[in-house]
XYZ file of C-alpha atoms in Angstrom:
632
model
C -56.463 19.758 -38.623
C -57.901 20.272 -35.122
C -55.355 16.923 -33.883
C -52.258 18.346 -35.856
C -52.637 21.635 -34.183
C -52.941 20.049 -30.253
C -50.150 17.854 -30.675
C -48.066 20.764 -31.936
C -49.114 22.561 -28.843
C -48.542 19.351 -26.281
C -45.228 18.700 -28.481
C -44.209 23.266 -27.546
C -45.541 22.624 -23.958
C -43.429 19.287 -23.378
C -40.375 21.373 -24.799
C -40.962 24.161 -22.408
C -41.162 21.699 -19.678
C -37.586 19.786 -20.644
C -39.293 16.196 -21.505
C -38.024 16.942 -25.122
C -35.464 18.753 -26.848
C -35.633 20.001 -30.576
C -32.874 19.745 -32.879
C -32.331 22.395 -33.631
C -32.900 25.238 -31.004
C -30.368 27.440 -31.830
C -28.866 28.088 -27.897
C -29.853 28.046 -24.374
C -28.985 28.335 -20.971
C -27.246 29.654 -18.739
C -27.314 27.395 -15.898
C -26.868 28.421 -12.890
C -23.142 28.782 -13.065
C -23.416 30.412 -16.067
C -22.556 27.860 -18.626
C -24.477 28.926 -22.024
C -24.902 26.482 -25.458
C -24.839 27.227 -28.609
C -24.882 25.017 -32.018
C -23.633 25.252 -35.835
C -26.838 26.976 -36.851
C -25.488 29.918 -35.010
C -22.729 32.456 -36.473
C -20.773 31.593 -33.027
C -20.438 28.371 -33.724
C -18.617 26.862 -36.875
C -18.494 22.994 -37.557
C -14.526 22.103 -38.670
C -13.449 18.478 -38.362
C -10.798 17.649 -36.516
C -8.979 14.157 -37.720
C -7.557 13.085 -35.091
C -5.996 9.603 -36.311
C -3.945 11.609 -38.396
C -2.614 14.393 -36.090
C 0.643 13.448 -34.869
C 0.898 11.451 -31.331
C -2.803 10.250 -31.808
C -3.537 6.961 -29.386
C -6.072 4.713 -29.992
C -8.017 3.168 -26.987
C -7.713 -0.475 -27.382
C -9.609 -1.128 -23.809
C -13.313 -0.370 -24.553
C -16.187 -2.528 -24.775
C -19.592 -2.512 -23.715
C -20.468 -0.553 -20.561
C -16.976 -0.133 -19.737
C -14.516 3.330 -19.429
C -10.333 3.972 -19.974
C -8.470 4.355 -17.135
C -7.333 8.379 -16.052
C -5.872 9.940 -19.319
C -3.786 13.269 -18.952
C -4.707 16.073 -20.691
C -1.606 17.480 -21.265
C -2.738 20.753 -19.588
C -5.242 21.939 -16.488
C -8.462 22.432 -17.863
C -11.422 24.708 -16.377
C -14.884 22.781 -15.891
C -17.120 24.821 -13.694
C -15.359 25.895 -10.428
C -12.851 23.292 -10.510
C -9.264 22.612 -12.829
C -8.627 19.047 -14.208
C -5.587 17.651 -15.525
C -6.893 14.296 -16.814
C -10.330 12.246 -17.699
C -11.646 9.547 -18.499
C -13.072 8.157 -22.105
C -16.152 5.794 -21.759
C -17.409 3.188 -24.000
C -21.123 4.316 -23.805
C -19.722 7.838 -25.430
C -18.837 9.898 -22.693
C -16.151 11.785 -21.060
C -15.816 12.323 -16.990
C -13.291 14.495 -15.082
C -14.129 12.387 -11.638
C -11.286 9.693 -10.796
C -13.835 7.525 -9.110
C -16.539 8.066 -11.507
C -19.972 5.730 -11.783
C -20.057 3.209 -14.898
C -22.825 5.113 -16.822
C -24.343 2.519 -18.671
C -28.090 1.960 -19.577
C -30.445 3.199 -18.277
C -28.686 7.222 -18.699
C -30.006 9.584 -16.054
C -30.940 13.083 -17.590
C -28.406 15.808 -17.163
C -28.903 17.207 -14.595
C -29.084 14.609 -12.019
C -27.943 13.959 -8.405
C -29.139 10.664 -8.894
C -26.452 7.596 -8.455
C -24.898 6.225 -10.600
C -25.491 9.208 -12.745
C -23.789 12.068 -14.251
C -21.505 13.896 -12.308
C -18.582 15.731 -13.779
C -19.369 14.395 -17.029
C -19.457 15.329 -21.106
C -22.406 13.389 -22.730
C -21.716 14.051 -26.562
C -23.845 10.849 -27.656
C -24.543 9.292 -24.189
C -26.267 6.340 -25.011
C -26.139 2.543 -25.164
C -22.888 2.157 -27.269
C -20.986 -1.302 -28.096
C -17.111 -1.566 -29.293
C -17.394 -5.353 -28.863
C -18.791 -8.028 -31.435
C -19.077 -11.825 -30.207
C -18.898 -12.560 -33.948
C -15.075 -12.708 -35.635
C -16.553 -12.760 -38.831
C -18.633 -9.915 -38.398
C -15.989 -7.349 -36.381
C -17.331 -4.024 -34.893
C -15.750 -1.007 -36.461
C -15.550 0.753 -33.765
C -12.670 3.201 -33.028
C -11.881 5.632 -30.430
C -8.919 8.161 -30.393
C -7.593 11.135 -29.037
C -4.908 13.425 -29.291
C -3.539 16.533 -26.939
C -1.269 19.121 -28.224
C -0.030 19.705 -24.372
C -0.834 23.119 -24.152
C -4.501 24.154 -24.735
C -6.388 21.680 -26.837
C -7.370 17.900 -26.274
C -9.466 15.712 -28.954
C -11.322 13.236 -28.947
C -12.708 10.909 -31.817
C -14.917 8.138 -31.237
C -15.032 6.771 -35.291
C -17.832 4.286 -36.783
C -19.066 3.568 -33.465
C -22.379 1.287 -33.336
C -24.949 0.854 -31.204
C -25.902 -2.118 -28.940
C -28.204 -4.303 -30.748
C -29.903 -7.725 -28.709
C -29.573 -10.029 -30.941
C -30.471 -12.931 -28.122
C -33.782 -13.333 -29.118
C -33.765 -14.637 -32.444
C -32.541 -11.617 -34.368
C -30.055 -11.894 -36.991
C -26.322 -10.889 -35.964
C -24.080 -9.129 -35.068
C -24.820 -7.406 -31.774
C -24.321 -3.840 -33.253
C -26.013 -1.752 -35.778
C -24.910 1.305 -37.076
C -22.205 3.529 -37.018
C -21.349 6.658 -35.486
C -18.410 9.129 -36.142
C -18.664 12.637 -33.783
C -15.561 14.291 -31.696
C -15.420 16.254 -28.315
C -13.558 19.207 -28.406
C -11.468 20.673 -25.130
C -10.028 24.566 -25.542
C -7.793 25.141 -22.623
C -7.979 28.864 -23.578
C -11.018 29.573 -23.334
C -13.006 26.714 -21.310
C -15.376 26.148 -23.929
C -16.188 22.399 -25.123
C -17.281 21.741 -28.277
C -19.438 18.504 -29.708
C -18.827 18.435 -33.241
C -21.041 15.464 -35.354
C -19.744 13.897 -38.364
C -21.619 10.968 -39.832
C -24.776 9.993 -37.756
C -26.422 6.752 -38.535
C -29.889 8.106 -36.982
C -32.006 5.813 -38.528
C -30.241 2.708 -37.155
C -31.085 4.422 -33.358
C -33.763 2.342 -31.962
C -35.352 3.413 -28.921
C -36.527 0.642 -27.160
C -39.171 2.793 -24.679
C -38.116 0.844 -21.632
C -35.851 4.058 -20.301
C -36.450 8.159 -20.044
C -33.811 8.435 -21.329
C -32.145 6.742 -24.198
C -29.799 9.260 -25.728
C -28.361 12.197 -23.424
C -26.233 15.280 -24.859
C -25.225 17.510 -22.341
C -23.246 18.646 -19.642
C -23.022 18.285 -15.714
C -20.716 19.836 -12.862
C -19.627 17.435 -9.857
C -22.584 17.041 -7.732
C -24.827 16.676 -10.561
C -27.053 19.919 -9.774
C -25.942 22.059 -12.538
C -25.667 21.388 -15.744
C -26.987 21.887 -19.283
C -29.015 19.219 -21.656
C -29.508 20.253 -25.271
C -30.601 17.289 -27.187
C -33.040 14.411 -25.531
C -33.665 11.827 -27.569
C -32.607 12.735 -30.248
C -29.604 11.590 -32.459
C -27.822 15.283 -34.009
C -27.838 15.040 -37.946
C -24.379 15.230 -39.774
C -22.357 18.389 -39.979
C -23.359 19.425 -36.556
C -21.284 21.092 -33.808
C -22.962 22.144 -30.159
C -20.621 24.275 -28.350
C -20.693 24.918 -24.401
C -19.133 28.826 -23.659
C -17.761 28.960 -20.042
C -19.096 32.054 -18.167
C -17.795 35.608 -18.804
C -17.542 35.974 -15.367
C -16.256 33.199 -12.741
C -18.485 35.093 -9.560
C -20.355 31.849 -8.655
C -18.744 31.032 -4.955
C -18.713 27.959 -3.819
C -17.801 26.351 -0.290
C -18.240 22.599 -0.210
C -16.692 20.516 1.878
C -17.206 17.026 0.559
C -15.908 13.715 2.468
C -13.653 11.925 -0.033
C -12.702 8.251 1.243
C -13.076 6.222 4.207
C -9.962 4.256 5.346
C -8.258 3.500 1.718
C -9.052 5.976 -1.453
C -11.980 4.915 -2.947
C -13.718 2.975 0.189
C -12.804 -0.484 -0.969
C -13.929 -3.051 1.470
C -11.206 -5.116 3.517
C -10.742 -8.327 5.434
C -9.465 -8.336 9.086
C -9.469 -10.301 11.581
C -11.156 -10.531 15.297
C -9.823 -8.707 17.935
C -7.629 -6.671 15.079
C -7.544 -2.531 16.093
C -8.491 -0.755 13.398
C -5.880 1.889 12.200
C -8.857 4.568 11.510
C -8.363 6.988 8.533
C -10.376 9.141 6.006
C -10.088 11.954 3.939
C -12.613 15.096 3.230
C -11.903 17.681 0.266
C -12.596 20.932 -0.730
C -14.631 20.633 -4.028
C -15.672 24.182 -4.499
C -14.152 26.918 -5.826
C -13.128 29.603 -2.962
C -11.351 28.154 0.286
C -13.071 27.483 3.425
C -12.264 29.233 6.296
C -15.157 28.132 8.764
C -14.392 25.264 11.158
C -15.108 21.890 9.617
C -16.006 19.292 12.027
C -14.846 15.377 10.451
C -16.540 12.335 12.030
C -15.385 8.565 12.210
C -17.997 6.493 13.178
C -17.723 2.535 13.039
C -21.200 0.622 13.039
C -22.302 -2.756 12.948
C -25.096 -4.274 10.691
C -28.214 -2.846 12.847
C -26.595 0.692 12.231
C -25.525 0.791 15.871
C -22.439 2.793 16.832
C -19.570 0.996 18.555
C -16.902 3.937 18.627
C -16.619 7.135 17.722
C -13.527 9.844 16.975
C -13.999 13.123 15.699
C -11.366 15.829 14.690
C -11.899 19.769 13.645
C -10.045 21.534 10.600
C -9.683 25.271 11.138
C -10.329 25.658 7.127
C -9.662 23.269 4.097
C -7.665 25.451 1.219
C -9.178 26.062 -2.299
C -7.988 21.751 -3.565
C -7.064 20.648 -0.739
C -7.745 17.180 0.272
C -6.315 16.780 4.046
C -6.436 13.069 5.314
C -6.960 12.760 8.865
C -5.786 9.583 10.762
C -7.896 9.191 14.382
C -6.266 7.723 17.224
C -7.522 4.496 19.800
C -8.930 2.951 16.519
C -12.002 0.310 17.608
C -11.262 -3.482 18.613
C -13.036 -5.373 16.409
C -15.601 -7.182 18.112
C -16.624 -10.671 16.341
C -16.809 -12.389 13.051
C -19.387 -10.182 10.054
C -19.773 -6.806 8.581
C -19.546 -3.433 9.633
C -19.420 0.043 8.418
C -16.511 2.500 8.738
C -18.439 5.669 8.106
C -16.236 9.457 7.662
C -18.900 12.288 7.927
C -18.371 16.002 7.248
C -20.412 18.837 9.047
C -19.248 22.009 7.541
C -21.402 25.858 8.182
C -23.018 26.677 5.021
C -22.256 23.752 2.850
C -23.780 24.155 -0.833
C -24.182 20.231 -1.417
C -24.671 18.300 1.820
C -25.105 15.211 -0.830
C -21.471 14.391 -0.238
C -20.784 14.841 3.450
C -21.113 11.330 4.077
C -18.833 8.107 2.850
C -18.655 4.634 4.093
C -16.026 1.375 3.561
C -17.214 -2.424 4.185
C -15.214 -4.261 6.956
C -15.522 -7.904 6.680
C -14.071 -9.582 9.765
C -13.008 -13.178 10.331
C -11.613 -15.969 12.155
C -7.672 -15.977 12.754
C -7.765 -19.469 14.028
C -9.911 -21.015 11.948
C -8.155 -23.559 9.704
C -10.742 -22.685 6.580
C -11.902 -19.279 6.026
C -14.754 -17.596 4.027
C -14.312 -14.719 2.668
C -17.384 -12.661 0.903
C -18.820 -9.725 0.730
C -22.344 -10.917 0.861
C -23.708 -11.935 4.234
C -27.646 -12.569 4.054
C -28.240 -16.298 3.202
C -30.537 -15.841 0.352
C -30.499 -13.536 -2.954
C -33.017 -10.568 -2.700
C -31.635 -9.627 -6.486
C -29.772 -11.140 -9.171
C -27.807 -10.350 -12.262
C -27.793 -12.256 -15.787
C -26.902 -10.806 -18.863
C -28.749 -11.192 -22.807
C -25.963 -13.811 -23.730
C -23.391 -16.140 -22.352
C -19.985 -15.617 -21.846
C -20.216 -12.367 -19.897
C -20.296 -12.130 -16.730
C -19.056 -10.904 -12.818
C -16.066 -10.697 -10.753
C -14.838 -9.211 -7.590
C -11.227 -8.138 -6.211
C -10.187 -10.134 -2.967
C -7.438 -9.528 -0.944
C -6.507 -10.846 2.798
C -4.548 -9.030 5.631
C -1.831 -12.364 5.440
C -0.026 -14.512 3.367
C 0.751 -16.777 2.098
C -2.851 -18.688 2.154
C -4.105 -21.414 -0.306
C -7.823 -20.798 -2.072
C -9.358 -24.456 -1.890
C -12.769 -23.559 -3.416
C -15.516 -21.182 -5.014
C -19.319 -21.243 -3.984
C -22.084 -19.095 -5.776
C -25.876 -18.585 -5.123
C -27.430 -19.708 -8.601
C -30.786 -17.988 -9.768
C -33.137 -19.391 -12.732
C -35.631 -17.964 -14.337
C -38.532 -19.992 -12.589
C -38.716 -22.252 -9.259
C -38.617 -25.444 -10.730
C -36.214 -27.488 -9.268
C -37.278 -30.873 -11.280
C -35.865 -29.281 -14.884
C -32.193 -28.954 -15.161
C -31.023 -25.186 -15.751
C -30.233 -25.069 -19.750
C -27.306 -23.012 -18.999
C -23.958 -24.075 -17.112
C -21.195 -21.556 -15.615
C -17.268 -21.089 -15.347
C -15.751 -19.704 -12.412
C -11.950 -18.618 -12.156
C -9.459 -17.071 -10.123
C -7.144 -14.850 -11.209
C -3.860 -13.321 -9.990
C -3.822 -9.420 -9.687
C -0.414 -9.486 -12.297
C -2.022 -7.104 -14.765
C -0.501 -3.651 -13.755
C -3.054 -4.908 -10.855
C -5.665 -5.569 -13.560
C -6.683 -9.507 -13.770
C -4.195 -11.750 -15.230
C -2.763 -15.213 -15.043
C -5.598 -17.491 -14.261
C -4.612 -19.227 -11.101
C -7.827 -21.815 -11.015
C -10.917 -22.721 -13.167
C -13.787 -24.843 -13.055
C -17.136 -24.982 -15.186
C -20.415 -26.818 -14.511
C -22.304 -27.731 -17.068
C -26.667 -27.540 -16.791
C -27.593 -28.944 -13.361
C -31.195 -28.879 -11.071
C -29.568 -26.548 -8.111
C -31.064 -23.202 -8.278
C -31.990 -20.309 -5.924
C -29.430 -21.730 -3.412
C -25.672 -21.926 -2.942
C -23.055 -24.501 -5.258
C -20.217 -25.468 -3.730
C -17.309 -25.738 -6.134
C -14.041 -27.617 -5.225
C -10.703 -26.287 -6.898
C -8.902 -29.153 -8.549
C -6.421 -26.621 -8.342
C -5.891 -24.637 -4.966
C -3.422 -21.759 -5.662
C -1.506 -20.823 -2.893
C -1.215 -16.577 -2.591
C 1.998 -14.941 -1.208
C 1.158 -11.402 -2.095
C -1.450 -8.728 -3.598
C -4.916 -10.477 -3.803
C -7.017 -12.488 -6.599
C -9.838 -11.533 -9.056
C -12.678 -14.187 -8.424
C -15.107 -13.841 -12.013
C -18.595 -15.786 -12.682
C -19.339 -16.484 -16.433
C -22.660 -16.889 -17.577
C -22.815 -20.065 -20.139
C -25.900 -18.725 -21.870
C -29.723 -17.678 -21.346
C -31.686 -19.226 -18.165
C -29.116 -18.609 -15.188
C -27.972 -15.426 -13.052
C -26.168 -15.069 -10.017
C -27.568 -13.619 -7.060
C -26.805 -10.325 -5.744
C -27.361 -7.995 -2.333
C -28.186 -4.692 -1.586
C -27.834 -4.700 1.993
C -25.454 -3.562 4.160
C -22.742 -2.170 3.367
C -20.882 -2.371 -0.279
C -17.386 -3.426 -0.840
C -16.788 -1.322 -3.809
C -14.848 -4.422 -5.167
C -17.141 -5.813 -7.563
C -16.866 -5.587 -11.625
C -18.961 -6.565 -14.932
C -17.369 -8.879 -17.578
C -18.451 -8.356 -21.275
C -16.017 -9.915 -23.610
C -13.358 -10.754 -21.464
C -12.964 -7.033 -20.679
C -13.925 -6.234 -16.909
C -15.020 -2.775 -15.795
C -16.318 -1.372 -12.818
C -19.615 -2.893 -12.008
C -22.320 0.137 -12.807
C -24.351 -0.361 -9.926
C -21.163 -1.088 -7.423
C -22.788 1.675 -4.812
C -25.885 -0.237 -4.294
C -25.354 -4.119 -4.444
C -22.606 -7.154 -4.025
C -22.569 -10.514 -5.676
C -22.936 -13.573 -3.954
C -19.652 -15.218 -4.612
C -18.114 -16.886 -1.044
C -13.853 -17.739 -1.650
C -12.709 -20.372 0.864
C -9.375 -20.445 2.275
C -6.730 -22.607 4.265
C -4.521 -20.702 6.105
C -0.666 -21.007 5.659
C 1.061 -19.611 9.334
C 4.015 -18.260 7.728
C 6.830 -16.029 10.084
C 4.933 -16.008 13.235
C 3.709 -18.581 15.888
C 0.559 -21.008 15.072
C -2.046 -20.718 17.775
C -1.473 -23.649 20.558
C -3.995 -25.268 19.133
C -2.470 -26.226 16.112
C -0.427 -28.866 18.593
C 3.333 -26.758 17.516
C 4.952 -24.395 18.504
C 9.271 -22.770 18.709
C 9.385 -24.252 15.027
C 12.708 -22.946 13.604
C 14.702 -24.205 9.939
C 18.342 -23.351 9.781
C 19.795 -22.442 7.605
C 16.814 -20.365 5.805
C 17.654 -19.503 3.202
C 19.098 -23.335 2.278
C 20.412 -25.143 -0.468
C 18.493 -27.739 0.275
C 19.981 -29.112 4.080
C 18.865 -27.913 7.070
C 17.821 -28.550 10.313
C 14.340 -28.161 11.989
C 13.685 -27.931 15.103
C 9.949 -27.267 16.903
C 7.704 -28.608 19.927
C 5.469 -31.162 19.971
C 2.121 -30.983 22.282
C 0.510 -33.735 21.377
C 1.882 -37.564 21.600
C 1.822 -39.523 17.912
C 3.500 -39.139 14.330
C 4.220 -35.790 12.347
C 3.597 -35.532 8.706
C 6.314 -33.170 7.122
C 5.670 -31.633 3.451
C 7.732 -29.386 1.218
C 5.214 -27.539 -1.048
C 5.341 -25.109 -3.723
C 2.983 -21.576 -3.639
C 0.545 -23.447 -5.858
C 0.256 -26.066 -3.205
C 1.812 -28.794 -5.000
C 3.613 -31.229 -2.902
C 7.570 -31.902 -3.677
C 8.288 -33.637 -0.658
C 6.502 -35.550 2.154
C 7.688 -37.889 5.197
C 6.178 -39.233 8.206
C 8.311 -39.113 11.127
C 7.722 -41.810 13.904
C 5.427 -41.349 16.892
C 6.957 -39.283 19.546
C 5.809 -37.971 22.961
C 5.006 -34.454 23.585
C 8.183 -32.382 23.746
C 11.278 -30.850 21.594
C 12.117 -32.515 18.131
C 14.698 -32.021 16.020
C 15.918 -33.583 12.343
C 17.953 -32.947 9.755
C 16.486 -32.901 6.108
C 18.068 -33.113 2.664
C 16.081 -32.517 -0.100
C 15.995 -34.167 -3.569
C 17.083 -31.410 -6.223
C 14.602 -28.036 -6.286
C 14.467 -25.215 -8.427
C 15.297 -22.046 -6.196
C 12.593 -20.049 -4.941
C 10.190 -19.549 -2.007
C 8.244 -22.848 -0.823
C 6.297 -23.893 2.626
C 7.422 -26.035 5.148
C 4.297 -27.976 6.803
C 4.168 -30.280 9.894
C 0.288 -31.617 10.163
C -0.730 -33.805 13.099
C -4.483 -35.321 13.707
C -5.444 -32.605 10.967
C -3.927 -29.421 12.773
C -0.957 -27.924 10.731
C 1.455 -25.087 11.242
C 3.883 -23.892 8.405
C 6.835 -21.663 7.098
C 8.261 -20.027 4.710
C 11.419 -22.276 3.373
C 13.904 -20.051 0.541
C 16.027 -22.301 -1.636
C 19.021 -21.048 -3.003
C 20.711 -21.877 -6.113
């Protein structure tokens, strides 16, 4: 008796103090907004189902996985959360909702709501927030998984995720599939009122396992944008059937807020770049208003560029005289910095506003990568330490990472892949028991991943903890947008390694299933994947040192005769190639040894389809080339 009674007393005290919530507590709140809770037990609160597959102009979300999120859907109508109005969100696989375009990849571990931690919560609906899985890696055992949702345009948005599992590991000798369960519960959005309802069908609460290695393993609540407000019903705890929580905005919107927030640093959503040496910098950023009243005190913005030892090597600033209630103003600052040599820096925008409620967000920063212009091969990464400090693997093969690269010319041909390769232990004399695939694709997806340009696998092999060089048998040849560069794990025993320092690009993503999504911890680390490159000179002049220069074709465009005409520096024999934009060769001749000087010669071609190809002249391995049309 005397144990039953303490650990109903610890079990009231550890309520009090948040650790755990009870089922069914009836209400709480407000926070300090005002936002107030409610559930079913409640005369306030009413549980009605809403069947959303069935209403009229339902979609279903075809795009979710595991630990992955829909792109912006519109709701059809501006919606209140806390001080702010929305007009779309996103709809993530782990089961939750988030008004913030450029929100984190919540994904297991869940941060408690609320939390300023990152990536966390911010501007985010947790009905069920927990580890969730739409995928199954067995076709004969398919996940039933559903999501839909459904907006009548005017005050009410819906929506459904239906027989939802959760992630099971099934890597270590359990039986498939890689789900259990299934979960059917609805989020509720009433434009007229601001409330938001979480209404629980059919729970499958004993298939929940908790598997102690995180706080928090299921999350209910709700969170405003900087993740210091909010409201966190349920802990733990998977709601029963039948079961609605509903979230009623404040009577009275009197909670001012004046926050001036920085929002980007030189492209919207601070994705690193590439430039070269010596390039000026054309400096912009943008800061926003993300309160709820406008701010008429003088806001002083900051552009500070800084190299890897946090030293600064330029510095702009610019003043706003106020920043209106939404407003996002994007400031461009003049006598942008000369960038100094080959690495990394930081492009930082800073915000130093009187009386700021969340000084959190006065601060963003974008990766600059610079490189060689000259250089005939080029690496590009976003990496720059020579050794992992981290790595990544993941509980079965097949999934994997990627990252987005682009490049500030074109065309240029990608000639090979090299990744740092972890294993589980440092000996070097056992081959890994796992291989890779690595692959290059183009950017021909609504500027999602698509055709796969290049691909190579390796199979188990000794070299780990260090770099693998990987030649392209084929080297793709890029005239616009950039590539999507992916790592696939072939099974248990292998990662890749990752950094945390520096700078990150922002460009990095996780692969589960073939489906990529934002990488969840893309604000603190980069992968250590290095892209090497050949540069194509295409519509300007080669550096002398390429041994050409006054090269001209006429006609361009050419139905196949022309005339070309350029300067030769250095005494000996030209090699001239005609090749496609996936670097295959259609036409090659040497012409004789010449002394330095003007050249000239006429070509005709043997029959090509139309369409854009290079012209090359290589010498003593230097080349120079351009961009030859051919015209029906």
């Amino acid at each position: 008796m005397l144990k039953s009674y303490l650990t109903k007393r610890l079990f009231a005290y550890l309520v009090l103090l948040g650790v755990f919530s009870p089922l069914l507590a009836g209400g709480g709140g407000p926070d300090n907004y005002g936002y107030t809770w409610k559930d079913s037990g409640e005369p306030e609160v009413n549980f009605s189902w809403i069947d959303v597959p069935n209403r009229p102009g339902a979609v279903q979300i075809t795009t979710l996985g595991d630990d992955n999120f829909s792109a912006p859907i519109s709701l059809g109508f501006s919606f209140r959360y806390y001080w702010l109005n929305f007009t779309s969100i996103r709809i993530g696989s782990n089961a939750w909702l988030s008004f913030d375009p450029g929100v984190d990849n919540n994904a297991w571990c869940f941060q408690n709501m609320p939390s300023t931690q990152s990536p966390g919560t911010n501007n985010t609906l947790a009905p069920l927030l927990a580890d969730m899985n739409f995928l199954s890696t067995y076709p004969s055992l398919p996940n039933p998984g559903e999501c839909w949702y459904w907006t009548n345009n005017q005050d009410s948005f819906v929506v459904s995720y239906i027989n939802l599992p959760f992630w099971k590991d099934d890597s270590s000798g359990a039986a498939p599939p890689d789900w259990l369960g299934e979960n059917t519960f609805q989020v509720i959005l009433a434009g007229q009122d601001s409330s938001i309802t979480f209404q629980y069908l059919d729970m499958d609460t004993a298939s929940f396992i908790d598997r102690s290695q995180c706080a928090s393993e299921v999350v209910i609540g709700i969170e405003n944008s900087q993740g210091q407000i909010g409201l966190e019903p349920l802990l733990e705890t998977v709601p029963r059937d039948s079961f609605a929580i509903k979230f009623f905005y404040p009577a009275e919107d009197t909670f001012e807020v004046r926050d001036g927030a920085a929002a980007w640093s030189m492209n919207p959503g601070g994705k690193g770049r590439f430039y070269f040496i010596n390039d000026t910098l054309d400096v912009t950023g943008a800061v926003t208003n993300s309160g709820n009243v406008t701010i008429d005190t003088t806001v002083v913005v900051e552009a500070r560029f800084r190299n890897q030892s946090l030293g600064t090597l330029w510095l702009e600033r610019d003043t706003l005289d106020s920043i209106a209630l939404g407003g996002t103003p994007v400031l461009s600052f003049p006598g942008g910095p000369v960038l100094p040599n080959f690495g990394q820096f930081f492009m930082n925008i800073i915000v130093d506003q009187p009386g700021d409620l969340n000084p959190q967000n006065n601060r963003t920063e974008t990766e600059i990568d610079v490189v060689s212009s000259t250089d005939s091969s080029i690496v590009l990464r976003y990496a720059y330490n020579g050794a992992s400090n981290t790595s990544i693997s993941w509980p079965s093969g097949n999934n994997g990472v990627g990252m987005y690269i682009d490049f500030p010319y074109y065309p240029y041909r990608i000639t090979a892949l090299e990744v740092y390769v972890v294993g589980p232990d440092t000996d070097t004399l056992t081959p890994l028991p796992s291989g890779f695939l690595v692959e290059v694709q183009a950017d021909d997806n609504q500027g999602a991943p698509g055709t796969v340009l290049a691909s190579q696998a390796r199979s188990s092999f000794n070299a780990r903890d260090e770099w693998n060089f990987i030649p392209l048998p084929t080297q793709p040849v890029i005239d616009s947008g950039g590539v999507f560069v992916s790592w696939i794990q072939g099974g248990l025993g292998i990662g890749l390694g990752t950094q945390g320092f520096g700078p990150r690009s922002r460009q990095t993503f996780e692969i589960f299933g073939g489906a990529w999504a934002p990488y969840r911890f893309a604000e603190r680390e980069d992968f250590m994947i290095r892209v090497y490159i050949d540069r194509f000179w295409v519509g300007a002049e080669a550096p002398q040192s390429s041994g050409f220069s006054e090269l001209v074709i006429t006609p361009n465009p050419s139905a196949g005769t022309f005339s070309l005409q350029f300067r030769q520096q250095v005494a000996g024999p030209v090699e001239v190639q005609i090749l496609d934009l996936h670097g295959k060769s259609h036409y090659a001749v040497e012409l004789p040894p010449r002394a330095p000087g003007k050249r000239r010669r006429g070509f005709t071609l043997p029959k090509l389809a139309s369409g854009i190809y290079l012209l090359r002249l290589q010498q003593n391995g230097q080349s120079v080339s351009r961009k030859l049309i051919i015209r029906p």
